[in-house]
Coordinates of C-alpha atoms and ligand atoms in Angstrom, one line a residue:
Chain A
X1 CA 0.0 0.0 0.0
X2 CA 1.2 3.7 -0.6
X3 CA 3.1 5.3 2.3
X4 CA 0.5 7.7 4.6
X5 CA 2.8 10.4 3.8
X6 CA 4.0 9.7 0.5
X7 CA 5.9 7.3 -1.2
X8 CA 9.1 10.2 -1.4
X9 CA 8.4 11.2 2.1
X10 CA 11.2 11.7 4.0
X11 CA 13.4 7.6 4.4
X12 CA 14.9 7.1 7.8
X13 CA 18.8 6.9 7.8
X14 CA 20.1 3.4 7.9
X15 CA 22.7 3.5 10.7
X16 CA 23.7 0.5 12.9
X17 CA 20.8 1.3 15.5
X18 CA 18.2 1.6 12.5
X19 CA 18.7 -0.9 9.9
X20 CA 17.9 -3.8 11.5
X21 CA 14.3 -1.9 12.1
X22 CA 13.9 -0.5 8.8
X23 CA 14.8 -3.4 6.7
X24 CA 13.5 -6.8 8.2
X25 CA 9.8 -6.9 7.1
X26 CA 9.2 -8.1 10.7
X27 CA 8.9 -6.1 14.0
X28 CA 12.7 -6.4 15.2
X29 CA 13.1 -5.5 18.7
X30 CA 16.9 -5.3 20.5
X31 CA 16.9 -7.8 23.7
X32 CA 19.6 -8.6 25.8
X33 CA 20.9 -12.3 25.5
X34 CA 22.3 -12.3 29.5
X35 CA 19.3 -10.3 31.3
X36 CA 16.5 -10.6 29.0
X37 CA 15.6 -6.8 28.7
X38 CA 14.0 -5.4 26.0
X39 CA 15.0 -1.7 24.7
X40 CA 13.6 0.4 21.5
X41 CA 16.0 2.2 20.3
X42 CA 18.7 -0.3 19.9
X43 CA 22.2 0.7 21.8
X44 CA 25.3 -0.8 21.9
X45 CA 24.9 -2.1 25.3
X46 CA 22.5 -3.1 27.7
X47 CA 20.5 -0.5 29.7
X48 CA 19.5 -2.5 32.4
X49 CA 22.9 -4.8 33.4
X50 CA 25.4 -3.4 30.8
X51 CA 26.6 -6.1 28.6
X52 CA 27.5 -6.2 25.2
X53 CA 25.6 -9.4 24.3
X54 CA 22.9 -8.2 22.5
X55 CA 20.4 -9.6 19.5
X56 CA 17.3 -8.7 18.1
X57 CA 14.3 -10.6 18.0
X58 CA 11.1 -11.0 16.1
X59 CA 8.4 -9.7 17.8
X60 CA 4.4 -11.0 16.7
X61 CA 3.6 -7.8 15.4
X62 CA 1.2 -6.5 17.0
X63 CA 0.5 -3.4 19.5
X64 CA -1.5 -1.2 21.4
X65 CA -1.7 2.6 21.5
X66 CA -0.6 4.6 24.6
X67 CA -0.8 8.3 22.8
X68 CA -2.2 9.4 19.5
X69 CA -2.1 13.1 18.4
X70 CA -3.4 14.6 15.5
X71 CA -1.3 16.9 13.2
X72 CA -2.6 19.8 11.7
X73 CA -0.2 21.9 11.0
X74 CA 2.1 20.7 8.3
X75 CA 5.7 21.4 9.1
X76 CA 7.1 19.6 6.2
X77 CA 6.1 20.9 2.1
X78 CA 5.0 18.0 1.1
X79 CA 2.7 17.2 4.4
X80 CA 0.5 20.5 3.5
X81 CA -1.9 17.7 1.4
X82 CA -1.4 15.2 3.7
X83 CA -2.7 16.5 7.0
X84 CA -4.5 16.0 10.1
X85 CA -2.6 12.9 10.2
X86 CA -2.0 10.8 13.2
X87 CA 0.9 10.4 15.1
X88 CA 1.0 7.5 17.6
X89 CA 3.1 6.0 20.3
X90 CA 2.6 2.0 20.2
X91 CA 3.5 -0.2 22.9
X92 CA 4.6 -3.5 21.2
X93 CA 3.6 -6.6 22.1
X94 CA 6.1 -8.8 23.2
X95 CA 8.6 -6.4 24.2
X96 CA 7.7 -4.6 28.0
X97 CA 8.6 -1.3 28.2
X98 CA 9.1 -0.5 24.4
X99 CA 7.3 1.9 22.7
X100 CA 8.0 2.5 19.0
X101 CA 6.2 5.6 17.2
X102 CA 4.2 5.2 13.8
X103 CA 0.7 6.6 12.1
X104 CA -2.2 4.3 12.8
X105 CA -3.4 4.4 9.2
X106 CA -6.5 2.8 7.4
X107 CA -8.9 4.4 9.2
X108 CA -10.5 7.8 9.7
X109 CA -7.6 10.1 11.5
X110 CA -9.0 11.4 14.1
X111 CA -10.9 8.3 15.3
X112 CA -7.7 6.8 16.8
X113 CA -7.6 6.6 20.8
X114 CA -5.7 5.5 23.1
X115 CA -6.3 1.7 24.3
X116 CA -6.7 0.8 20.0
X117 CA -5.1 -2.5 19.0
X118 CA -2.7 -2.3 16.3
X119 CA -0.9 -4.7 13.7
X120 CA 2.0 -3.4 11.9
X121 CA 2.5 -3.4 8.1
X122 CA 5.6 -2.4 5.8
X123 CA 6.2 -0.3 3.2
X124 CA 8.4 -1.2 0.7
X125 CA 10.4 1.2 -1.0
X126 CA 13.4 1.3 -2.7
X127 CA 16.9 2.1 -0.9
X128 CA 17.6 5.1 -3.2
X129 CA 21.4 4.7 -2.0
X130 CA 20.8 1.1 -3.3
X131 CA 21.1 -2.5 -2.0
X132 CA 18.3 -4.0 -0.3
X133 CA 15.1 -2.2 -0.5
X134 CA 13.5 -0.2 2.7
X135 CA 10.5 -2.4 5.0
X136 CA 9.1 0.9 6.9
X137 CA 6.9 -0.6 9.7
X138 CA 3.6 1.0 10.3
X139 CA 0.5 0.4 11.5
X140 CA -2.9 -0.5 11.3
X141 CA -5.8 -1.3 13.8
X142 CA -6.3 -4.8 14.3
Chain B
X1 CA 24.6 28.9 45.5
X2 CA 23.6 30.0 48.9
X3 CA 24.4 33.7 47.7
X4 CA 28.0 33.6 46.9
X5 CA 27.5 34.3 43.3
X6 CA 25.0 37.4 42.3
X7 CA 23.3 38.5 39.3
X8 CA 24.9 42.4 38.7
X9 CA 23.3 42.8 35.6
X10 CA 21.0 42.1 32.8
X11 CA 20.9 43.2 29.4
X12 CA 17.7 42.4 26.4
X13 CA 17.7 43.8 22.8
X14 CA 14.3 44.5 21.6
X15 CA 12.1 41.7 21.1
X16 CA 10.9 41.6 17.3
X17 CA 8.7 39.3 15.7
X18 CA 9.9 36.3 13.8
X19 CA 12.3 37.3 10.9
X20 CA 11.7 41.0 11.8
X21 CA 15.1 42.5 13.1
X22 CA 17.8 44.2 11.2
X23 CA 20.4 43.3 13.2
X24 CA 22.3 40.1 12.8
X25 CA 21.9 37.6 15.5
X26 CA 25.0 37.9 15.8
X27 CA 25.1 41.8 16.2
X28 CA 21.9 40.9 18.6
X29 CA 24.3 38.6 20.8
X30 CA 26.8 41.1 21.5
X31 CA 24.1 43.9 22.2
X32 CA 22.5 41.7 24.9
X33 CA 26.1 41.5 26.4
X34 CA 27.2 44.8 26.0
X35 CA 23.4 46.2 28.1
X36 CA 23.9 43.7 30.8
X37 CA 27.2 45.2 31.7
X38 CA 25.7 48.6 31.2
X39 CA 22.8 47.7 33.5
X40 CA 25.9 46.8 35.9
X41 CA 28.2 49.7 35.0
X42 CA 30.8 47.6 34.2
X43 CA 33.4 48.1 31.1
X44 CA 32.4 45.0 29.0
X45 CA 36.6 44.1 28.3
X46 CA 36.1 43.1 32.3
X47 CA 34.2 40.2 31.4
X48 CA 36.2 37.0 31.2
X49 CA 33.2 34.5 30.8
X50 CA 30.9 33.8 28.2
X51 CA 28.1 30.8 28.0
X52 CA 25.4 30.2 25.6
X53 CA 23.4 26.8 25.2
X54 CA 22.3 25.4 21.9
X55 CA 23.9 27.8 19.8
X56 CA 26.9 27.1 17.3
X57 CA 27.1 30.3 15.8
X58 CA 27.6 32.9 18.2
X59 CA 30.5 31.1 19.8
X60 CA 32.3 32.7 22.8
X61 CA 35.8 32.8 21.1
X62 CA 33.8 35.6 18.7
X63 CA 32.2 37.8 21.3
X64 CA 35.0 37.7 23.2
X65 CA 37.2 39.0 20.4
X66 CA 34.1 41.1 18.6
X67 CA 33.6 42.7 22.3
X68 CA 37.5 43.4 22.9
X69 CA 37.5 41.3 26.3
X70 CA 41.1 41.5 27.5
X71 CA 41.1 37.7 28.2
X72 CA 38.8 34.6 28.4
X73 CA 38.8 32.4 31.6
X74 CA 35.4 30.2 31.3
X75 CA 33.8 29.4 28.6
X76 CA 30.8 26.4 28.9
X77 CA 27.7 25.4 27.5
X78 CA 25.3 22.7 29.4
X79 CA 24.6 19.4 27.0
X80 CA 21.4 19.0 25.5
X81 CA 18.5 20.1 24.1
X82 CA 17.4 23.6 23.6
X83 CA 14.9 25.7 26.4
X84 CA 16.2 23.0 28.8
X85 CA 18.8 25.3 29.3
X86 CA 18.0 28.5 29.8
X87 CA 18.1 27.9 33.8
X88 CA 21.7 25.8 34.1
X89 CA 23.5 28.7 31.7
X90 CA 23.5 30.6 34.7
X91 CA 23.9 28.1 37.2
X92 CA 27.1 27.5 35.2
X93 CA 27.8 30.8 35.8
X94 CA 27.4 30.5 39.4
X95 CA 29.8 27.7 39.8
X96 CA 32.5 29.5 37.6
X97 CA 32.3 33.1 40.2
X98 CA 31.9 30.8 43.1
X99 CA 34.9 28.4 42.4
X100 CA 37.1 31.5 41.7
X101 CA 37.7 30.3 38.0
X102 CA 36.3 33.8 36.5
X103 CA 35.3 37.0 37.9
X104 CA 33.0 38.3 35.5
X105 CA 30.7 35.7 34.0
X106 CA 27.9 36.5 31.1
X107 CA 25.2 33.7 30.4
X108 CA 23.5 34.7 26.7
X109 CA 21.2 33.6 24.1
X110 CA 20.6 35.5 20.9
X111 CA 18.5 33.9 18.2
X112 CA 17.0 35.5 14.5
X113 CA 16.1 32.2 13.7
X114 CA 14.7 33.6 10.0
X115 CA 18.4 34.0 9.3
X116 CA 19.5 30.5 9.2
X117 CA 17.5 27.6 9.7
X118 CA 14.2 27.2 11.7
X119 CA 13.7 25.4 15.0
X120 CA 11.1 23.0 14.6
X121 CA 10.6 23.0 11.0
X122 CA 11.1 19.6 9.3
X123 CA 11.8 20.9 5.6
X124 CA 15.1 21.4 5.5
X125 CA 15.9 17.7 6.5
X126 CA 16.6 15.2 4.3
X127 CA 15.2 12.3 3.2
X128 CA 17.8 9.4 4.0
X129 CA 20.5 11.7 5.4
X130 CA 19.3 12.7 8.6
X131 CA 20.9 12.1 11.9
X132 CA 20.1 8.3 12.8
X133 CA 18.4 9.4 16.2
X134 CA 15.8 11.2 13.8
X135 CA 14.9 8.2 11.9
X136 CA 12.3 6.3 14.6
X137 CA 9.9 9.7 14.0
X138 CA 10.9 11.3 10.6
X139 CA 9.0 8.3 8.1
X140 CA 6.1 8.9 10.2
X141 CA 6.0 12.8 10.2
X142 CA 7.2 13.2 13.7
X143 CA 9.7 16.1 13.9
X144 CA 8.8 19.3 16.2
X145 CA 9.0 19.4 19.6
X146 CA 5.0 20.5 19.3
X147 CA 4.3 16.7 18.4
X148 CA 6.1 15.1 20.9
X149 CA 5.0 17.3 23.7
X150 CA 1.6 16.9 22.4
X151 CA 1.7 12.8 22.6
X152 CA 3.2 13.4 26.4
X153 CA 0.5 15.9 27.4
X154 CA -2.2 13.4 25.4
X155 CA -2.1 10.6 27.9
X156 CA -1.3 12.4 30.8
X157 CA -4.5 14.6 30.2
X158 CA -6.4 11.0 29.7
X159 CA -4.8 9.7 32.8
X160 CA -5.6 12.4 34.8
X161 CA -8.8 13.6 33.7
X162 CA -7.4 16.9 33.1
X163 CA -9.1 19.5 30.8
X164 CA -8.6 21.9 27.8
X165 CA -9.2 24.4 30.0
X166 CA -6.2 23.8 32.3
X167 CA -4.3 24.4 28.7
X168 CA -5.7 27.2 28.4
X169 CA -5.6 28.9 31.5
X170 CA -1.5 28.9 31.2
X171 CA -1.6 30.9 27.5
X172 CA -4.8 33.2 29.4
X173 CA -2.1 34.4 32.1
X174 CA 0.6 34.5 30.0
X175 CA -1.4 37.1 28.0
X176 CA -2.8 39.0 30.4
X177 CA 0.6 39.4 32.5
X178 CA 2.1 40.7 28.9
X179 CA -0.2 43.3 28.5
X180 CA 1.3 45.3 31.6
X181 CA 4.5 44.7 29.5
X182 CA 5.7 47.5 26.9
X183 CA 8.6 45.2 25.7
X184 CA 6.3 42.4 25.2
X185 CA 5.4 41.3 21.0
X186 CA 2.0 40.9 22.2
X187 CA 1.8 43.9 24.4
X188 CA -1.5 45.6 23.3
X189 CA -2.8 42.4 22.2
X190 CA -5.0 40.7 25.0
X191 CA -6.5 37.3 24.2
X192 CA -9.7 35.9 25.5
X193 CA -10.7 32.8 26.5
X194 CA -13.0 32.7 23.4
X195 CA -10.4 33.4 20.5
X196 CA -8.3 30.6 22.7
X197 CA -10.6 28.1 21.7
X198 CA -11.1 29.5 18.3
X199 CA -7.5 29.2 17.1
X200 CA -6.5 26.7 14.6
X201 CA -5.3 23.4 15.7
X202 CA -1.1 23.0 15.4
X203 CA -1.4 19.9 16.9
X204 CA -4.2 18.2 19.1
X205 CA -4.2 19.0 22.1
X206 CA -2.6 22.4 21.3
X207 CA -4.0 25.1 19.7
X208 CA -2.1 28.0 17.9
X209 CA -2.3 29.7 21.6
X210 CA -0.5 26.8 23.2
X211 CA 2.6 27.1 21.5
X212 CA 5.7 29.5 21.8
X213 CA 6.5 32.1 19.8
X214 CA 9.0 32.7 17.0
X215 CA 11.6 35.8 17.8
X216 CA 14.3 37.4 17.0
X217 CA 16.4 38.7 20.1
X218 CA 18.8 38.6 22.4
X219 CA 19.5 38.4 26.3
X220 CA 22.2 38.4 28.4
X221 CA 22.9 37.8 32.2
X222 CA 25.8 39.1 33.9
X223 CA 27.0 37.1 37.2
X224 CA 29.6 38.0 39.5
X225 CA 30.7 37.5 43.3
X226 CA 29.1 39.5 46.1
X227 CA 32.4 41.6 47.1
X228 CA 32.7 42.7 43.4
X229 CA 29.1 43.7 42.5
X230 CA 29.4 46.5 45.4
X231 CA 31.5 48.2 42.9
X232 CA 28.6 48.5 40.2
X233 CA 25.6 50.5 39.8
X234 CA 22.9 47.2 40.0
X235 CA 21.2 45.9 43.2
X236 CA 22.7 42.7 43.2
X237 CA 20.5 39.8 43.4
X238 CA 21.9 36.6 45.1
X239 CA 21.2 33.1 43.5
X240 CA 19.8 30.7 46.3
X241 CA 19.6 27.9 44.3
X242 CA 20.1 26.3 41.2
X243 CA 19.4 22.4 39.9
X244 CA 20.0 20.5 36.6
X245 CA 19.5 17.3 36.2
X246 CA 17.5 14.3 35.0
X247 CA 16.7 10.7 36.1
X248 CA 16.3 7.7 38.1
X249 CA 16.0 6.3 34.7
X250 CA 17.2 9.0 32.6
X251 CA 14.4 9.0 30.0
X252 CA 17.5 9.6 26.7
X253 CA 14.7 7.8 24.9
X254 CA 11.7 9.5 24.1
X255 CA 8.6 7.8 25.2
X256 CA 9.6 5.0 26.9
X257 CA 8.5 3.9 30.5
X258 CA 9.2 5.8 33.1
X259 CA 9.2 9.0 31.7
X260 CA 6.3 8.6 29.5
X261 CA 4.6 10.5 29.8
X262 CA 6.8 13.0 31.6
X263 CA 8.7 16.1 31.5
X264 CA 11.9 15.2 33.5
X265 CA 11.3 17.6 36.0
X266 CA 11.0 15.5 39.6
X267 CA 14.2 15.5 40.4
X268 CA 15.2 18.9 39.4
X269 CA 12.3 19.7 41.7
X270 CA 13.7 18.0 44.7
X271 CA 17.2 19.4 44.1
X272 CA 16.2 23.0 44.5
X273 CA 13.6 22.4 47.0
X274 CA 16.6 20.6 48.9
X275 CA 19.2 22.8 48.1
X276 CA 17.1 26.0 48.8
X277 CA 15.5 24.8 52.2
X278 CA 11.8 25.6 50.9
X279 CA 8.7 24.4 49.2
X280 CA 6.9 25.3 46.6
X281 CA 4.2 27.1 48.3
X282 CA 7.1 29.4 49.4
X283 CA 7.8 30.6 46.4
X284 CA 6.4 34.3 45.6
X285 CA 6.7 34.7 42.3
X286 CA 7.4 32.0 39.3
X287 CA 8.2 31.9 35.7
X288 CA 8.0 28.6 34.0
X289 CA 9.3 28.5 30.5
X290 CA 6.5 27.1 27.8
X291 CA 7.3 26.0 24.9
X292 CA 3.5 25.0 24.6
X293 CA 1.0 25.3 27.6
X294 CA 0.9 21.3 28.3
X295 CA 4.5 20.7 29.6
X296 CA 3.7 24.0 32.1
X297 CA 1.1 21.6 33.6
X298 CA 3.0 18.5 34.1
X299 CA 5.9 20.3 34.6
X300 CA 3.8 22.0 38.0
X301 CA 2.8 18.9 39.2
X302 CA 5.9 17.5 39.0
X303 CA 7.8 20.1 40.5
X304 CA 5.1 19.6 43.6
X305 CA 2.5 22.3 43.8
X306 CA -0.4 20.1 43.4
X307 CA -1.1 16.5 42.0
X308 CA -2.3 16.0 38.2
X309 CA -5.9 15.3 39.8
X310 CA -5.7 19.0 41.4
X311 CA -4.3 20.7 38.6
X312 CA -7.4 21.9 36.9
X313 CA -8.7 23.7 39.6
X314 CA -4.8 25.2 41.0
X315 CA -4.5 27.1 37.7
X316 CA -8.4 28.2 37.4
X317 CA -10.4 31.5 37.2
X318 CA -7.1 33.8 37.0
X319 CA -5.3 31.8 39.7
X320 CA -1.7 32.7 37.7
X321 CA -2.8 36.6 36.6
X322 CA -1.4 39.5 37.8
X323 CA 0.9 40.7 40.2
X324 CA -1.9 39.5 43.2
X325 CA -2.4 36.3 41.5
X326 CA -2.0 32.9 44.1
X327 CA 1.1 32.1 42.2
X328 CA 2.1 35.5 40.4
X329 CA 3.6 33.3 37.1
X330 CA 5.4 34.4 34.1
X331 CA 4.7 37.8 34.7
X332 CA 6.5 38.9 31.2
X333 CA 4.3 37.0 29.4
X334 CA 6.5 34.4 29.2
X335 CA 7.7 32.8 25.6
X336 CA 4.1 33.1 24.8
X337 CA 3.7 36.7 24.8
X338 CA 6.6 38.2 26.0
X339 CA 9.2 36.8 23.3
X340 CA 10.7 33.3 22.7
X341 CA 14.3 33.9 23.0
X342 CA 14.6 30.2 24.6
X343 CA 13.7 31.2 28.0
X344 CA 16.5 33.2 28.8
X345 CA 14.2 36.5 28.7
X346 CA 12.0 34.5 31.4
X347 CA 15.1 33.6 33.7
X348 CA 16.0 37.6 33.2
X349 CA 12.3 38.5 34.6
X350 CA 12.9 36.5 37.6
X351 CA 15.8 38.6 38.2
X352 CA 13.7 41.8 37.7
X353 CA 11.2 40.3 40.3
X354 CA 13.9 40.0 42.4
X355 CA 15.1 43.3 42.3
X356 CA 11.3 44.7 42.6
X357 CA 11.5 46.3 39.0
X358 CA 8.7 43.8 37.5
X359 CA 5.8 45.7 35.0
X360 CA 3.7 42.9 36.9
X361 CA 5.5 43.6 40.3
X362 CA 4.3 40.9 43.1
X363 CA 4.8 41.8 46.3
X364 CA 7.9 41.5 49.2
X365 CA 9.1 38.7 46.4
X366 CA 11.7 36.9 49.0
X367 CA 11.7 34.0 46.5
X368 CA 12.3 34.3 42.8
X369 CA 12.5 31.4 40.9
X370 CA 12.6 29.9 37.2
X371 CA 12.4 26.8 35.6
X372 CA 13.7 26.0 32.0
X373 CA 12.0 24.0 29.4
X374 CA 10.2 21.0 30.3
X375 CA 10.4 18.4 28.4
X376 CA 13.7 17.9 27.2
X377 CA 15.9 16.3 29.6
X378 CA 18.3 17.4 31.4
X379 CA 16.0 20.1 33.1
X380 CA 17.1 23.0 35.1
X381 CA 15.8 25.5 37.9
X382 CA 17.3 29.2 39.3
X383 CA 16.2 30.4 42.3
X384 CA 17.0 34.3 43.3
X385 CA 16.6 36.0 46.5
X386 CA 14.4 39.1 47.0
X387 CA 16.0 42.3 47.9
X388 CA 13.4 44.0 49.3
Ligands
ZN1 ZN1 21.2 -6.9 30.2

C-alpha cells in the first residue's frame, strides 16, 4: 500500500541502530541475551545490566496505543496535502517497556484513541542509495 | 549557591517578531552582552566569561574578540536540548564566580532564527540523510517538539482527567501578565478565552495559543561575586539555588516507560527544594518557561504544587494573573507573549522580580525562581533572592 505520507516522504537513515528496524519486514526488537531486557532504540549495550551481548528478535507484530495526536499543521512541504494525520506512540507486544512511534493508518484520523489494538504493516520502498530495499513498519488497527 | 554568586546585571535587545530584526543575531548577541554590563556599570573588556546553550554560531571565542574582552577564563555550554537550558546557563555561571575560575561571568542567548534555519521546522531535513536518532519519527511525520510534547501531554491529560481548559488557563495568564509589559510582541494584544478556543489546531491537544512564539532577540545575564558587585551600579541579586539534572531512569529515549509521559522535571524539583531549604508554596513569584502550555502543567505537578488530579482547579479563574495572582507566574508574558528567545528572557524577569522592578511587580518577592523548558531532559531551575 502507498506510504500515509508519500511514497518520497522523508526515508529514515540506515545506521547501525536503524537498519535492522527498517529493513527486516518483521517487527525487530533489541533484547539482551544475558538479562532478558528489551529496549527500542537499539544501543550498543544493555540499559538495564550493561553487557554487550545483544540480539534482536522477532516480535508478533502486534501493538496497542498509549498516545495518539493529531497533526494539523504541516511542518514539512510536502505534508501540506497530507494533513490532520495521526501520530502515535505503540506499545509493542512482546517487548515490555518499548514503545516505537508510527501513524495508525487505514482508518479515519481522528478516530484513533488510546487503548486501540494495532498490527504493523511495511512499506516497501526502494533504498535510493541502493542495495536491499526499505521495510518501513507501520501500523494499522487490528 | 547559597548567595555567593550574584546577578549584577542584565541586558535584552528589543524583542521583534519572527524574521523582523535588522540586526544580525550575531550583532543581537553582542548587544545583549554589552546592556547587561551597562545595566551593571561595568566596562564589557572586564568580562572573562561567556556561555550560551544550543547555539553554534555565536561562539564565545567571537564575542569575546568582537567585544574586545582582555582575556577569556570560562567558557561552557550545558549538554542537551534547547529551552532546557536557559536555567543551568546561569547556574554555570554561578559555579564558575563561586569556584574562583572567573570574575565576571555573562550567560546569553541570541537567536533570529529567519536568518539560518528554523527550529522546529522539518523541511530542510533530508530524506535518508538525517541524523540516525531522527529516523524512529521522521518516516512517520514526527519532527517538532509541538508533536512530541503533544503525545506526552495526550495521555497524561487521559490519565488524569485533566481539561482543555487547564491548557488554556497557562496561555490566558501568559497574555494577560504581557499586556502590563511594553517590551512584550504581544503587548497591546489581549486574548480571551474565546479566541483561545477558536484558534486553529497545530497539533491536538494544542491550539495555535498553546505554542511558543518565534523571535528574533537577544538576552544576556551578567554574574559575579558579592564583594565585586558592590563596585557596580545594580542591586545585586543573590542566587539561592540552582538544579539540573535528570533521572532515576534518565528517559535519553523519548517515550519509553518511566518518563512517559513525563517532562523530566522530579528531580530537578527535589534538588532545588533541597538545596534552597523551601517548598513550593514558598515561592512568591514564578516563571515557568512554555514552549507549549501542556508541559507547564506536568511540569507543575511534578515540580510539587499540586497533583495532576488537582491541577485543573490550582491554575483556574485567574489563579496565575497578575501581580496579586495565588502564584504571580510568568509575569513577562513568558515565551508566549513576552518573546521566545529560549527562556533566557524568562530567567531575566525572575531577576527583575527580584530586584522589585517587574511591569507585573508581586509583592515582598523573597523568592524568585525559574524553571527552563520541560520536556527535554536534562532540566534546570534558578532560584534568586528578593532584595526587598
Ligand atoms: Zn542486560
Amino acid at each position: 500500500m502507498p506510504r500515509l505520507l508519500g511514497d518520497d516522504f522523508l526515508l529514515p537513515t540506515l545506521g547501525p541502530h536503524t537498519k535492522t528496524y527498517f529493513t527486516a519486514g518483521s517487527i525487530q526488537i533489541q533484547f539482551c541475551k544475558d538479562c532478558g531486557h528489551a529496549q527500542h532504540p537499539p544501543d550498543d549495550l544493555c540499559y538495564a545490566c550493561r553487557s554487550r551481548n545483544l540480539e534482536y528478535r522477532t516480535m508478533p507484530g502486534t501493538g496497542r496505543v498509549e498516545s495518539v495526536c493529531l497533526v494539523h499543521h504541516p511542518v514539512h512541504p510536502a505534508l501540506k496535502t497530507k494533513v490532520p494525520y495521526p501520530i502515535a506512540v505503540i506499545s509493542v507486544d512482546g517487548a515490555p517497556g518499548c514503545h516505537v512511534l508510527g501513524n495508525v493508518t487505514g482508518c479515519a484520523p481522528e478516530s484513533v484513541v488510546i487503548g486501540d489494538r494495532v498490527r504493523a504493516y511495511f512499506d516497501e520502498v526502494p533504498n535510493p542509495h541502493g542495495g536491499e530495499p526499505l521495510k518501513i513498519p507501520n501500523w494499522a488497527r487490528a | 549557591m547559597h548567595g555567593k554568586a550574584v546577578v549584577a546585571g542584565v541586558g535584552e535587545t528589543t524583542y521583534y517578531k519572527h524574521g523582523q530584526s535588522k540586526d544580525t543575531e550575531f550583532q543581537l548577541a553582542c548587544q545583549a552582552v554589552e546592556r547587561a554590563c551597562a545595566d551593571a556599570g561595568l566596562d564589557v573588556r572586564e568580562v572573562d566569561g561567556l556561555i550560551s546553550y544550543m547555539d553554534t554560531r555565536n561562539s564565545p571565542l567571537r564575542v569575546a574578540e568582537a567585544l574586545g574582552m582582555k582575556e577569556l577564563r570560562w567558557s561552557s555550554t550545558p549538554w542537551a536540548g534547547g529551552g532546557n537550558n536557559s536555567a543551568s546557563c546561569v547556574m554555570q555561571a554561578d559555579a564558575a564566580v563561586t569556584a574562583g575560575y572567573a570574575s565576571y561571568v555573562v550567560a546569553f542567548r541570541a537567536l533570529a532564527q529567519g536568518q539560518f534555519y528554523r527550529l522546529g521546522s522539518g523541511s530542510t531535513l533530508a530524506s535518508g540523510g538525517a541524523p540516525e536518532g531522527l529516523s524512529w519519527g521522521l518516516p512517520y511525520g514526527e519532527m517538532t517538539p509541538a508533536q512530541e510534547c503533544a503525545l506526552h501531554t495526550k495521555r497524561w491529560m487521559h490519565d488524569h482527567g485533566v481539561s482543555q481548559e487547564a491548557l488554556a488557563a497557562i496561555a490566558l495568564a501568559s497574555y494577560a501578565n504581557a499586556q502590563r509589559n511594553p517590551r512584550a510582541v504581544r503587548y497591546g494584544q489581549p486574548l480571551t478565552r474565546e479566541a483561545y478556543h477558536a484558534s486553529r489546531w497545530i497539533v491536538e491537544p494544542f491550539h495555535l495559543f498553546d505554542c511558543c512564539q518565534e523571535n528574533d532577540g537577544a538576552a544576556a545575564v551578567l554574574v559575579t561575586t558579592p564583594e565585586r558587585a558592590r563596585d557596580l551600579k545594580q542591586k545585586p541579586v543573590p542566587i539561592l539555588a540552582a538544579a539540573q539534572g535528570a533521572g532515576p531512569e534518565i528517559g535519553i529515549r523519548a517515550f519509553q516507560k518511566k518518563w512517559f509521559p513525563g517532562m523530566y522535571y522530579t528531580n530537578v524539583g527535589e534538588m532545588i527544594w533541597q538545596r534552597a531549604g523551601i517548598r513550593p508554596k514558598d515561592v512568591d513569584v514564578l516563571q515557568l518557561y512554555e514552549n507549549f502550555t501542556g508541559p507547564v502543567v506536568m511540569a507543575l505537578c511534578e515540580l510539587g504544587w499540586c497533583r495532576p488530579e488537582e491541577v485543573d482547579a490550582f491554575v483556574a479563574n485567574g489563579a496565575l494573573e497578575g501581580p496579586d495572582a495565588r502564584l504571580p507566574f510568568n509575569t513577562s508574558g513568558g515565551n508566549l507573549a513576552e518573546a521566545y528567545i529560549h527562556g533566557l528572557e524568562m530567567t531575566i524577569e525572575a531577576v527583575r522580580q527580584a530586584r522589585g522592578d517587574s511591569t507585573c511587580q508581586a509583592k515582598d518577592v523573597d523568592y524568585s525562581l525559574a524553571i527552563a523548558g520541560p520536556g527535554y531532559a536534562p532540566g534546570s531551575a534558578i532560584l534568586f533572592g528578593g532584595t526587598h
